[in-house]
Coordinates of C-alpha atoms and ligand atoms in Angstrom, one line a residue:
M27 CA 84.5 7.6 -70.1
F28 CA 85.7 3.9 -70.4
E29 CA 88.4 5.0 -67.8
E30 CA 85.3 6.0 -65.7
M31 CA 83.8 3.0 -65.5
G32 CA 86.6 0.8 -64.5
R33 CA 87.2 3.2 -61.6
T34 CA 83.6 2.5 -59.8
S35 CA 83.6 -1.2 -60.4
Q36 CA 87.1 -1.5 -58.3
A37 CA 85.4 0.4 -55.6
V38 CA 82.7 -1.6 -55.6
L39 CA 85.0 -4.9 -55.5
V40 CA 87.1 -3.2 -52.4
I41 CA 83.7 -2.7 -50.2
L42 CA 82.6 -6.5 -51.1
C43 CA 86.1 -7.6 -49.6
V44 CA 85.8 -5.6 -46.7
L45 CA 82.4 -7.0 -45.8
R46 CA 83.5 -10.5 -46.6
T47 CA 86.1 -10.2 -44.1
V48 CA 83.8 -8.5 -41.2
K49 CA 81.4 -11.2 -41.3
G50 CA 81.5 -14.8 -41.1
F51 CA 79.0 -17.9 -40.6
E52 CA 77.6 -16.5 -36.6
M53 CA 74.2 -17.6 -35.1
E54 CA 72.5 -16.7 -31.7
I55 CA 69.8 -17.0 -29.8
I56 CA 66.9 -14.6 -28.8
P57 CA 66.8 -13.7 -26.3
A58 CA 70.3 -15.0 -25.0
K59 CA 69.7 -14.8 -21.8
R60 CA 67.4 -17.7 -19.2
I61 CA 63.9 -17.0 -20.4
V62 CA 61.6 -17.3 -16.9
A63 CA 57.9 -17.6 -18.2
Q64 CA 55.0 -17.9 -16.5
I65 CA 52.8 -20.7 -17.5
G66 CA 50.0 -19.9 -20.2
D67 CA 52.2 -16.8 -21.4
T68 CA 53.5 -17.0 -24.9
V69 CA 57.3 -17.4 -25.2
I70 CA 59.6 -17.2 -29.0
L71 CA 62.6 -18.5 -29.3
T72 CA 64.6 -17.1 -32.1
C73 CA 67.6 -18.4 -33.6
N74 CA 69.7 -15.9 -36.1
T75 CA 72.2 -16.5 -38.6
T76 CA 74.4 -13.9 -40.3
G77 CA 77.0 -14.8 -42.8
C78 CA 75.2 -17.9 -44.1
A79 CA 73.0 -18.1 -47.6
S80 CA 70.8 -21.0 -46.7
P81 CA 71.4 -22.4 -43.5
S82 CA 69.7 -25.3 -42.0
F83 CA 68.2 -25.2 -38.5
S84 CA 67.2 -27.9 -35.9
W85 CA 65.8 -27.5 -32.5
R86 CA 66.1 -30.0 -29.7
T87 CA 66.2 -30.3 -25.9
Q88 CA 68.9 -31.8 -23.7
M89 CA 67.5 -35.5 -23.1
D90 CA 65.6 -35.0 -26.7
S91 CA 62.3 -34.9 -24.9
P92 CA 59.7 -33.3 -27.1
L93 CA 60.2 -30.0 -28.0
G94 CA 56.6 -28.7 -26.6
G95 CA 56.6 -26.1 -29.5
K96 CA 55.7 -24.9 -32.9
V97 CA 58.8 -24.5 -35.1
S98 CA 58.9 -22.2 -37.9
N99 CA 61.9 -21.9 -40.1
H100 CA 62.7 -18.8 -42.5
R101 CA 66.0 -18.2 -44.9
T102 CA 68.0 -16.8 -41.8
H103 CA 66.1 -17.3 -38.7
S104 CA 64.1 -19.8 -37.3
T105 CA 61.7 -19.8 -34.1
L106 CA 60.0 -21.8 -31.8
T107 CA 57.0 -20.8 -30.5
M108 CA 55.5 -22.3 -26.9
N109 CA 51.9 -20.9 -26.8
P110 CA 50.9 -21.8 -24.1
V111 CA 54.4 -22.3 -22.4
S112 CA 53.4 -24.8 -20.0
V113 CA 55.5 -27.1 -17.6
V114 CA 57.3 -29.4 -20.7
N115 CA 58.6 -26.4 -21.5
S116 CA 60.5 -26.1 -18.5
R117 CA 64.5 -26.8 -19.7
S118 CA 67.3 -25.9 -22.1
Y119 CA 66.9 -25.3 -25.7
L120 CA 69.4 -26.3 -28.1
C121 CA 69.4 -24.5 -31.3
T122 CA 71.4 -26.2 -34.2
V123 CA 72.5 -24.5 -37.4
I124 CA 74.3 -26.0 -41.0
C125 CA 75.9 -23.9 -43.3
N126 CA 76.9 -26.0 -46.0
S127 CA 78.8 -22.6 -47.9
A128 CA 80.9 -21.9 -44.8
E129 CA 84.3 -23.2 -43.3
K130 CA 83.0 -23.6 -40.4
K131 CA 79.8 -25.3 -41.3
R132 CA 78.1 -26.2 -37.6
K133 CA 77.5 -24.1 -34.7
E134 CA 75.0 -24.7 -32.1
K135 CA 73.6 -22.3 -28.9
S136 CA 71.4 -23.3 -25.9
V137 CA 69.1 -21.7 -23.8
K138 CA 67.2 -22.4 -20.8
V139 CA 63.7 -21.6 -20.5
E140 CA 62.1 -21.7 -16.7
V141 CA 58.6 -21.6 -15.8
Y142 CA 56.3 -20.8 -13.0
S143 CA 52.9 -20.2 -11.9
F144 CA 51.5 -17.5 -10.0
P145 CA 49.1 -15.5 -11.6
S146 CA 46.1 -14.3 -8.4
D147 CA 46.1 -13.3 -5.3
P148 CA 45.1 -15.5 -2.4
V149 CA 41.4 -16.4 -2.4
I150 CA 40.2 -16.4 1.1
E151 CA 37.1 -18.2 1.9
I152 CA 35.3 -18.4 5.4
S153 CA 33.0 -21.4 5.6
P154 CA 30.7 -21.6 6.9
S155 CA 30.0 -18.1 7.4
L156 CA 31.4 -17.3 10.7
V157 CA 28.6 -17.6 13.8
A158 CA 30.1 -16.3 17.1
G159 CA 31.0 -19.0 19.6
E160 CA 30.8 -21.5 17.1
P161 CA 34.5 -23.3 15.3
A162 CA 34.9 -21.6 11.7
T163 CA 37.2 -22.6 9.4
V164 CA 39.0 -20.1 7.4
I165 CA 40.6 -21.2 3.8
C166 CA 43.0 -19.5 1.9
K167 CA 43.3 -20.8 -1.7
I168 CA 46.4 -20.0 -4.0
P169 CA 45.0 -20.5 -7.4
D170 CA 47.4 -22.2 -9.8
V171 CA 50.9 -22.5 -8.1
Y172 CA 54.0 -23.7 -9.9
P173 CA 56.6 -25.4 -8.8
S174 CA 54.2 -25.6 -5.2
D175 CA 57.3 -27.3 -3.4
R176 CA 58.4 -23.3 -3.1
L177 CA 55.2 -22.1 -2.0
E178 CA 54.7 -20.7 1.3
V179 CA 51.7 -19.5 2.6
F180 CA 51.2 -17.5 5.8
L181 CA 47.7 -17.2 7.9
K182 CA 47.2 -14.3 10.3
K183 CA 44.3 -13.1 12.0
D184 CA 45.0 -9.2 13.9
G185 CA 45.9 -9.1 17.3
D186 CA 47.3 -12.8 17.3
G187 CA 50.5 -13.5 18.0
D188 CA 50.1 -16.9 16.1
H189 CA 50.6 -17.0 12.7
H190 CA 50.0 -19.9 10.8
V191 CA 52.5 -21.0 8.1
T192 CA 51.9 -23.6 6.1
D193 CA 55.0 -24.4 3.8
F194 CA 54.7 -27.5 0.6
S195 CA 58.5 -28.0 0.0
Q196 CA 57.4 -32.0 0.7
D197 CA 55.4 -31.4 -2.5
E198 CA 56.8 -33.2 -6.0
S199 CA 54.8 -31.0 -8.1
T200 CA 54.9 -31.3 -11.9
N201 CA 52.2 -29.2 -12.9
T202 CA 50.6 -26.0 -11.8
E203 CA 48.2 -26.9 -8.6
T204 CA 45.9 -24.8 -6.5
K205 CA 47.2 -25.1 -3.1
I206 CA 44.8 -24.8 -0.1
V207 CA 45.3 -23.6 3.6
T208 CA 42.8 -24.4 6.4
Y209 CA 43.2 -22.4 9.4
T210 CA 40.2 -23.3 12.4
F211 CA 39.4 -21.2 15.0
L212 CA 36.5 -20.2 17.4
P213 CA 35.3 -16.6 16.2
K214 CA 34.5 -14.5 19.5
A215 CA 31.8 -11.2 19.0
E216 CA 35.6 -9.1 19.5
D217 CA 36.7 -10.3 16.6
I218 CA 34.6 -8.7 14.3
G219 CA 35.7 -5.9 12.2
K220 CA 39.6 -8.1 12.6
K221 CA 41.7 -9.2 9.0
I222 CA 42.3 -12.3 8.5
T223 CA 45.4 -11.8 6.3
C224 CA 46.6 -14.5 4.0
V225 CA 50.5 -14.4 2.3
A226 CA 51.6 -16.4 -0.4
R227 CA 55.1 -16.3 -1.4
L228 CA 56.6 -18.0 -4.1
L229 CA 59.9 -18.3 -3.1
I230 CA 62.2 -19.3 -6.0
A231 CA 65.2 -16.4 -5.5
D232 CA 67.1 -17.0 -8.9
M233 CA 64.4 -16.9 -11.0
D234 CA 63.6 -13.0 -12.4
F235 CA 59.6 -12.7 -11.8
E236 CA 57.2 -10.4 -10.1
P237 CA 55.5 -10.8 -7.7
K238 CA 57.3 -13.0 -5.5
E239 CA 54.4 -12.4 -3.0
R240 CA 51.0 -11.6 -3.2
T241 CA 48.3 -10.5 -0.3
S242 CA 44.3 -11.1 0.3
S243 CA 43.1 -10.2 3.4
Q244 CA 39.4 -10.4 4.4
K245 CA 37.4 -8.5 7.6
I246 CA 36.1 -11.2 10.0
N247 CA 32.4 -10.3 9.8
A248 CA 31.5 -13.0 12.3
N249 CA 27.6 -13.8 11.7
F250 CA 25.1 -14.0 15.3
G251 CA 22.4 -13.6 16.0
P252 CA 19.5 -12.6 16.2
Q253 CA 19.5 -12.4 19.9
N254 CA 18.1 -9.9 23.4
T255 CA 15.1 -8.5 20.7
V256 CA 13.4 -6.5 22.3
I257 CA 10.7 -4.0 21.4
T258 CA 10.3 -0.2 22.8
A259 CA 7.1 2.0 22.5
S260 CA 7.3 5.4 22.2
P261 CA 5.8 7.5 24.4
G262 CA 4.4 4.1 26.2
N263 CA 2.5 0.8 25.7
S264 CA -0.8 3.1 26.6
P265 CA -0.6 5.9 24.3
M266 CA -3.6 8.5 24.0
E267 CA -5.8 8.4 21.1
G268 CA -4.7 10.3 18.5
D269 CA -0.5 10.4 19.8
S270 CA 1.5 9.0 17.2
L271 CA 3.2 5.8 18.4
N272 CA 6.5 4.0 17.3
L273 CA 7.6 0.9 18.1
T274 CA 11.0 0.1 17.9
C275 CA 12.5 -3.5 17.8
V276 CA 16.0 -3.8 18.5
T277 CA 17.8 -6.5 17.6
Q278 CA 21.6 -7.5 18.0
S279 CA 22.2 -9.9 14.6
N280 CA 25.6 -9.7 11.7
P281 CA 24.4 -9.4 9.7
P282 CA 21.0 -7.4 10.2
A283 CA 18.0 -9.1 11.1
Q284 CA 15.0 -8.5 8.5
I285 CA 12.2 -7.2 10.8
V286 CA 8.7 -8.1 10.0
W287 CA 6.0 -7.0 11.8
S288 CA 2.5 -8.1 12.9
K289 CA -0.6 -8.2 15.4
Y290 CA -2.1 -11.1 16.7
L291 CA -6.1 -10.4 15.7
A292 CA -9.7 -11.6 17.8
E293 CA -10.0 -14.3 15.6
E294 CA -6.2 -15.4 16.3
S295 CA -5.3 -14.8 13.1
I296 CA -1.9 -12.7 12.3
Q297 CA -2.1 -9.3 10.4
H298 CA 1.3 -8.9 8.5
L299 CA 2.1 -5.2 8.7
I300 CA 5.5 -3.7 7.1
R301 CA 9.3 -4.8 7.4
N302 CA 10.8 -2.1 8.8
N303 CA 11.9 -2.4 12.6
V304 CA 10.5 0.8 13.1
L305 CA 6.5 0.8 12.9
S306 CA 5.7 4.0 13.0
I307 CA 2.0 4.9 13.5
P308 CA 0.9 8.6 13.0
H309 CA -2.4 9.0 14.8
V310 CA -3.5 5.8 17.3
H311 CA -7.1 4.7 17.2
F312 CA -8.8 2.7 19.8
N313 CA -8.5 -0.3 17.1
Y314 CA -4.9 -0.3 17.3
S315 CA -4.8 -2.2 20.9
G316 CA -3.4 -5.6 20.9
L317 CA -0.4 -7.5 21.3
Y318 CA 2.2 -6.7 18.4
I319 CA 4.9 -9.2 17.2
C320 CA 8.2 -8.2 15.9
E321 CA 9.7 -11.1 14.1
A322 CA 14.4 -10.8 13.7
I323 CA 15.1 -12.9 11.0
N324 CA 19.0 -13.6 10.6
L325 CA 18.9 -14.9 6.6
V326 CA 22.7 -16.2 7.2
T327 CA 22.5 -18.4 10.6
N328 CA 18.9 -19.3 9.8
R329 CA 18.0 -17.7 13.1
T330 CA 14.4 -16.0 14.4
E331 CA 13.8 -14.7 17.4
K332 CA 10.6 -13.0 18.2
A333 CA 9.4 -9.9 20.5
T334 CA 5.7 -9.2 21.5
V335 CA 4.5 -5.7 23.5
D336 CA 0.8 -5.3 24.5
I337 CA -0.6 -2.0 23.1
I338 CA -3.7 -0.4 25.0
I339 CA -4.7 2.7 23.3
Q340 CA -6.4 4.9 26.3
G341 CA -8.8 7.8 25.7
A342 CA -11.6 9.4 25.8
P343 CA -14.9 7.5 24.6
V344 CA -15.4 7.6 20.8
I345 CA -19.2 6.8 19.8
T346 CA -18.9 4.3 16.9
K347 CA -22.7 3.7 16.8
L348 CA -26.2 5.4 17.4
S349 CA -28.9 3.7 15.2
I350 CA -32.4 3.1 15.3
E351 CA -33.3 -0.3 14.1
P352 CA -35.3 -1.0 11.3
S353 CA -35.4 2.6 10.8
T354 CA -35.5 6.4 12.5
T355 CA -38.8 6.7 11.4
V356 CA -40.9 3.5 11.4
Q357 CA -44.7 3.2 12.0
E358 CA -46.5 2.7 15.1
G359 CA -46.5 -0.7 16.2
E360 CA -43.2 -1.8 14.9
N361 CA -40.6 -3.3 17.1
V362 CA -37.7 -0.7 17.8
S363 CA -34.4 -0.8 19.4
I364 CA -32.5 1.8 19.6
Q365 CA -28.6 0.9 20.2
C366 CA -25.3 2.8 21.0
S367 CA -21.6 1.8 21.0
A368 CA -19.0 3.3 22.1
E369 CA -15.0 2.6 22.4
S370 CA -12.5 3.8 24.8
N371 CA -10.0 2.5 27.2
P372 CA -11.1 2.2 30.1
P373 CA -14.5 0.9 28.8
P374 CA -17.1 3.9 28.5
K375 CA -20.0 4.0 30.8
I376 CA -23.0 4.4 28.4
I377 CA -25.9 5.9 28.9
L378 CA -29.1 5.9 26.5
R379 CA -31.9 8.2 27.3
R380 CA -35.0 9.8 25.7
K381 CA -33.6 13.1 26.1
S382 CA -36.9 14.6 26.9
D383 CA -37.7 12.3 29.8
N384 CA -37.4 13.6 33.2
A385 CA -34.3 13.1 34.4
K386 CA -35.9 11.3 37.4
V387 CA -37.8 9.0 35.2
G388 CA -34.0 7.4 35.3
P389 CA -31.9 7.0 32.1
Y390 CA -31.4 3.8 30.3
S391 CA -28.1 2.8 31.6
A392 CA -27.5 0.5 28.8
R393 CA -26.8 0.7 25.2
S394 CA -29.9 -0.3 24.2
I395 CA -33.3 0.5 24.2
L396 CA -36.2 -1.5 23.2
L397 CA -39.3 -0.4 22.2
P398 CA -41.5 -3.4 21.5
S399 CA -45.0 -2.5 19.3
V400 CA -43.7 1.4 19.7
M401 CA -45.7 3.9 20.2
F402 CA -46.2 8.0 19.1
Q403 CA -45.2 8.6 22.3
N404 CA -41.9 7.0 22.3
G405 CA -40.7 9.1 19.3
G406 CA -38.7 11.9 20.0
D407 CA -34.8 12.9 20.6
Y408 CA -32.7 10.2 21.9
E409 CA -29.6 10.9 23.2
C410 CA -26.2 9.0 24.0
V411 CA -23.6 9.5 26.5
A412 CA -20.0 8.1 27.2
E413 CA -17.6 8.7 29.9
N414 CA -14.4 7.6 31.4
K415 CA -12.0 9.2 33.1
F416 CA -10.7 11.0 30.2
G417 CA -14.0 13.0 29.3
N418 CA -17.0 11.9 27.3
S419 CA -18.4 12.1 24.1
K420 CA -22.7 12.5 23.1
S421 CA -24.6 12.0 20.2
E422 CA -28.4 12.6 19.5
I423 CA -31.1 10.3 17.3
T424 CA -34.6 11.5 16.5
L425 CA -37.0 8.6 16.4
N426 CA -39.9 9.2 14.3
V427 CA -43.0 7.1 14.6
T428 CA -45.8 7.8 11.9
Y429 CA -49.6 6.9 12.8
A430 CA -52.3 7.2 10.4
P431 CA -54.9 9.6 11.1
K432 CA -57.4 9.1 14.4
N433 CA -59.5 10.8 16.7
T434 CA -61.1 13.1 13.6
M435 CA -64.0 14.6 15.1
I436 CA -66.1 17.1 13.4
T437 CA -67.5 20.5 15.5
V438 CA -70.6 22.5 14.1
I439 CA -71.4 25.9 15.1
P440 CA -73.3 26.8 16.8
T441 CA -74.3 23.8 18.5
D442 CA -78.0 24.7 18.5
A443 CA -80.7 24.9 16.4
L444 CA -80.1 26.8 13.4
K445 CA -83.2 28.8 11.2
E446 CA -82.6 29.5 7.4
G447 CA -80.5 32.2 6.5
E448 CA -78.3 31.8 9.5
T449 CA -74.5 31.2 9.3
V450 CA -73.2 27.2 10.1
T451 CA -69.6 26.4 10.3
M452 CA -68.3 22.6 10.4
K453 CA -64.9 21.9 11.5
C454 CA -62.4 18.8 11.4
T455 CA -60.0 18.1 13.6
S456 CA -57.9 14.7 13.6
S457 CA -54.3 13.4 14.5
G458 CA -51.9 11.8 12.9
N459 CA -48.1 11.8 11.9
P460 CA -47.3 13.2 9.7
A461 CA -49.7 15.5 10.6
P462 CA -53.5 14.6 8.3
L463 CA -54.5 17.0 5.5
I464 CA -58.2 17.5 5.6
F465 CA -61.0 17.9 3.3
W466 CA -64.6 18.4 2.9
K467 CA -66.9 16.1 0.7
K468 CA -70.6 16.8 -0.3
K469 CA -73.0 13.7 -1.3
K470 CA -75.0 14.5 -4.7
A471 CA -78.4 13.5 -5.2
S472 CA -76.7 10.8 -7.4
G473 CA -75.1 9.5 -4.9
E474 CA -71.3 10.6 -5.5
F475 CA -69.8 12.9 -3.4
E476 CA -68.1 16.3 -4.5
E477 CA -65.1 17.5 -3.0
I478 CA -66.2 21.3 -1.4
S479 CA -63.1 22.3 0.1
K480 CA -60.1 21.4 1.6
N481 CA -59.8 23.5 4.4
A482 CA -60.7 21.8 7.8
T483 CA -63.4 24.4 8.5
F484 CA -66.1 24.7 6.2
T485 CA -68.4 27.5 6.7
I486 CA -72.0 27.8 5.2
Q487 CA -73.6 31.2 5.0
N488 CA -77.1 32.1 4.3
L489 CA -78.1 28.7 5.2
K490 CA -80.7 27.0 2.5
S491 CA -82.4 23.6 2.2
Q492 CA -80.4 23.7 -0.9
D493 CA -77.4 22.9 2.0
L494 CA -79.4 19.9 3.5
G495 CA -77.3 16.6 3.2
L496 CA -74.7 14.3 3.9
Y497 CA -71.1 16.1 4.3
E498 CA -68.1 14.3 5.2
C499 CA -64.9 15.0 6.0
E500 CA -61.3 12.8 5.3
A501 CA -58.1 13.2 7.4
Y502 CA -55.2 11.6 4.9
N503 CA -51.4 11.7 5.3
P504 CA -48.9 8.8 3.7
V505 CA -50.0 6.2 6.5
G506 CA -53.7 5.9 5.7
K507 CA -57.1 7.7 6.2
E508 CA -59.9 8.3 8.4
K509 CA -63.6 10.0 7.6
K510 CA -66.5 11.5 10.0
A511 CA -69.7 12.6 7.9
V512 CA -72.4 14.7 9.2
K513 CA -75.8 15.3 8.1
L514 CA -77.8 18.5 7.9
Y515 CA -81.7 17.5 7.9
I516 CA -84.9 19.2 9.0
Q517 CA -86.0 17.8 12.7
A518 CA -89.1 20.0 12.4
R519 CA -91.2 23.0 11.3
L520 CA -92.4 26.0 13.3
E521 CA -95.2 28.7 12.3
E522 CA -94.9 31.7 14.2
P523 CA -98.8 32.5 12.5
D524 CA -98.3 36.9 13.2
Q525 CA -95.0 37.2 11.5
M526 CA -94.7 34.4 9.2
I527 CA -91.4 33.7 10.0
P528 CA -90.3 30.4 9.5
L529 CA -88.6 28.8 12.4
I530 CA -85.3 26.1 12.2
I531 CA -84.9 23.9 14.7
A532 CA -81.5 22.2 14.9
F533 CA -80.8 19.0 16.3
S534 CA -78.0 16.8 16.2
S535 CA -77.4 13.2 15.6
V536 CA -74.7 10.7 14.3
A537 CA -74.5 9.7 11.0
A538 CA -72.1 7.4 9.6
V539 CA -70.4 6.7 6.9
A540 CA -68.4 3.5 7.8
V541 CA -67.1 5.8 10.6
P542 CA -69.2 8.0 13.5
A543 CA -69.9 11.2 12.5
V544 CA -71.6 14.1 14.1
A545 CA -75.1 15.5 12.2
I546 CA -77.1 18.6 13.1
L547 CA -81.1 18.6 11.7
I548 CA -82.3 21.6 10.7
Y549 CA -85.8 23.1 9.9
V550 CA -86.1 25.0 6.3
S551 CA -89.1 25.3 5.2
R552 CA -90.4 28.7 4.9
Q553 CA -93.9 27.7 4.3
A554 CA -94.1 24.6 7.1
K555 CA -96.4 25.1 9.9
I556 CA -96.0 23.9 13.5
N557 CA -99.6 24.4 14.9
G558 CA -99.8 26.3 18.0
S559 CA -97.0 25.3 19.4
Y560 CA -93.0 25.0 19.9
S561 CA -93.3 21.2 20.6
L562 CA -91.3 18.7 19.1
V563 CA -92.0 16.4 16.2
K564 CA -92.5 13.1 17.9
A565 CA -90.9 11.0 14.6
L566 CA -88.5 12.7 13.2
R567 CA -89.6 12.9 9.7
L568 CA -86.8 13.8 7.4
K569 CA -87.5 14.7 4.1
V570 CA -84.6 15.7 2.7
Ligands
NAG615 C1 69.4 -11.9 -37.4 O1 70.5 -10.9 -36.7 C2 70.8 -9.8 -37.7 C3 72.2 -8.8 -37.5 O2 71.7 -8.8 -35.8 C4 69.5 -8.5 -37.3 O3 69.8 -7.7 -38.4 C5 68.3 -9.6 -38.2 O4 67.4 -8.2 -37.7 C6 67.8 -10.7 -37.1 N1 66.9 -11.4 -37.3 C7 66.2 -11.9 -36.5 C8 64.8 -12.2 -37.2 O5 65.9 -11.6 -35.1
NAG616 C1 7.5 8.6 15.9 O1 8.7 8.8 14.9 C2 8.3 10.0 13.5 C3 9.3 9.4 12.3 O2 10.5 9.5 12.5 C4 8.5 10.8 14.7 O3 8.2 12.0 13.7 C5 7.3 11.1 15.6 O4 7.9 12.6 16.7 C6 7.6 9.6 16.9 N1 7.0 9.6 17.4 C7 6.9 9.4 19.3 C8 5.8 9.4 19.8 O5 7.9 8.8 19.1
NAG617 C1 -9.5 1.8 13.0 O1 -10.2 2.3 12.8 C2 -10.4 3.1 12.0 C3 -11.8 4.1 12.1 O2 -12.7 3.4 12.9 C4 -9.8 2.8 11.2 O3 -10.8 3.7 9.7 C5 -9.2 1.9 10.4 O4 -9.5 1.2 9.5 C6 -9.3 0.7 11.8 N1 -7.9 0.5 11.6 C7 -8.0 -1.4 11.9 C8 -6.7 -2.0 12.2 O5 -8.9 -1.8 12.1
NAG618 C1 17.4 -23.3 8.4 O1 16.2 -23.8 9.5 C2 15.4 -24.6 9.2 C3 14.9 -25.2 9.7 O2 15.5 -25.0 11.1 C4 16.1 -25.9 7.9 O3 14.7 -26.7 7.5 C5 16.7 -25.3 7.0 O4 16.9 -26.1 6.3 C6 17.7 -23.9 7.2 N1 18.0 -23.7 6.0 C7 19.1 -23.4 5.8 C8 19.5 -22.3 4.6 O5 20.0 -23.3 6.6
NAG619 C1 -42.2 -7.8 17.9 O1 -41.8 -8.5 18.5 C2 -42.8 -9.7 18.4 C3 -42.5 -10.5 19.9 O2 -41.0 -10.8 19.4 C4 -43.5 -10.2 17.8 O3 -44.2 -11.1 18.1 C5 -43.3 -9.5 16.7 O4 -44.2 -10.1 15.7 C6 -43.3 -8.4 16.4 N1 -43.5 -7.2 15.1 C7 -42.9 -7.0 14.6 C8 -43.9 -6.4 14.0 O5 -42.3 -7.3 13.9
NAG620 C1 -41.8 11.5 10.6 O1 -41.5 10.8 9.1 C2 -42.2 11.4 8.3 C3 -42.7 10.3 7.0 O2 -41.2 10.5 6.4 C4 -42.3 12.8 7.7 O3 -43.1 13.6 7.0 C5 -42.3 13.6 8.9 O4 -41.7 14.7 8.2 C6 -41.0 13.3 9.7 N1 -41.4 14.2 11.4 C7 -40.1 14.5 11.9 C8 -40.2 15.2 13.0 O5 -38.8 14.1 11.2
NAG621 C1 -59.0 28.1 3.4 O1 -59.6 29.3 4.8 C2 -59.0 30.0 4.7 C3 -59.1 30.9 6.1 O2 -60.8 30.7 6.1 C4 -58.6 30.5 3.5 O3 -58.1 32.0 3.1 C5 -58.3 29.8 2.4 O4 -58.5 30.4 1.0 C6 -59.0 28.6 2.6 N1 -58.5 27.6 1.5 C7 -59.0 26.7 0.4 C8 -58.0 25.7 -0.4 O5 -60.3 27.0 0.0

């Protein structure tokens, strides 16, 4: 057991001896080769040792300028962190290690750090925006370059032989710089669409980084116009009423122009329509005639150009108005005017007339008829005809002239003498618009009137003395009324002794209830006697 332990100890010892002989005090810098770093990156240099229990590290640069980084020491290694790496780090770094426990106590190594900056592609700016025919400057900007004395910039336009090369070897670059190359030329319309290319090269052959060349290009987009602005009208400048009309505004402009359509109105104001290069009207009406304006606006060139077109809508007339003032129903005596208007192009001939008038009376070849103090006879259907070479249109309107009842008349049948027991018919007629309604009234003993019939014709059969009296006929309509009266009374008595038949004598006269009237006089007394003859009573002695 003891023996075994001894062997084991021996073996361990041998291994340790081997290790000690293989491994001396060594150091290295990682990375070992020179370092190429882009400004802004992070670079970490590690100084690593082997074979030393507690090495001490120190970092310095040639010329003993500041380190430009942060040192961090660990047991067997030390790091120098440059974050971010900058121009000041472009130098050789020396790491020195001292190991007290080793025979060869001191070791050092150096590594070279090289920096560059070429972070992004060139930026092409065309300033101001290219306008054909005006000199333009193209700028190629290469941001944050280092070292700029190695920069070469190459600017060219497609199709042009001349290359525009700029090198910056005269630069004394101490830090990153944004380099600018400008190129001035006179853009032509045909340059549009061609490319401007800017190639930047950082010519450091012995430095190992990518890319060393960066390229940008931009299409030439020369702004111009608007120019040669024209309007085309389809189907033409004089479309027919009801057609569709398209006005197209074409202009030359880059970038494309904004189009604004407007129209001059009669009162010199302007009506704004749409923003679109085609103004499309599905159905034109006469009122679409007028001057249309297309305004083309190029916001980049800050230029505006206008074009105008005069549109005349043609077609058969359309009657726009046929009216009666103050109204189609008026009372006699009002002042009436009848108006007709129509629109069309060519202008219409307008004829306004009453239909029932004899054509020979001559139509009113006017757009308006004035009827001062209108009569019933002026009423009727009026017709307006508007006509031009494309056709005509007609319209009608009725004038209704109302008036109060007039010419109210009473007719009594029979017209001569009546005898008691006979039949008498009283008829009342009247004119008026609307047609008057007629009714009959009779005066009662009390003096009041009593309605006795709603009929214009009133018949008394078997005439008796009670039927004597005053009868009144009244004609009325919404406009007014008129009355007439008739009186039945005894004119005379006649005796016929042999038969004792009473005779009735009729007489006609006029009574009035504020209006003239017709009267009939009747003899109605059975017992009355007139001595010996048919002669009329000298004086009318009314006994009713
Ligand atoms: C130092 O070197 C040893 C041996 O080559 C290696 O094992 C170790 O990882 C290194 N340390 C650093 C921090 O690089
Ligand atoms: C106008 O344009 C519309 C829509 O593009 C089309 O349908 C119509 O036929 C055109 N009219 C004319 C007269 O060109
Ligand atoms: C033109 O007349 C029509 C019909 O009379 C009407 O509807 C339309 O609003 C008018 N348009 C214009 C622009 O005056
Ligand atoms: C456009 O032109 C007008 C007058 O011509 C001027 O007042 C304005 O400043 C210009 N605008 C630009 C963006 O150039
Ligand atoms: C009709 O016109 C005449 C003359 O213009 C005028 O004197 C009269 O008062 C008018 N009558 C009515 C009812 O308006
Ligand atoms: C005329 O007008 C009156 C009153 O409004 C009406 O009663 C009558 O029917 C009209 N006549 C005609 C022919 O329209
Ligand atoms: C009017 O007279 C007609 C015929 O004489 C008669 O049929 C009708 O009933 C009368 N109307 C009135 C309201 O008395």
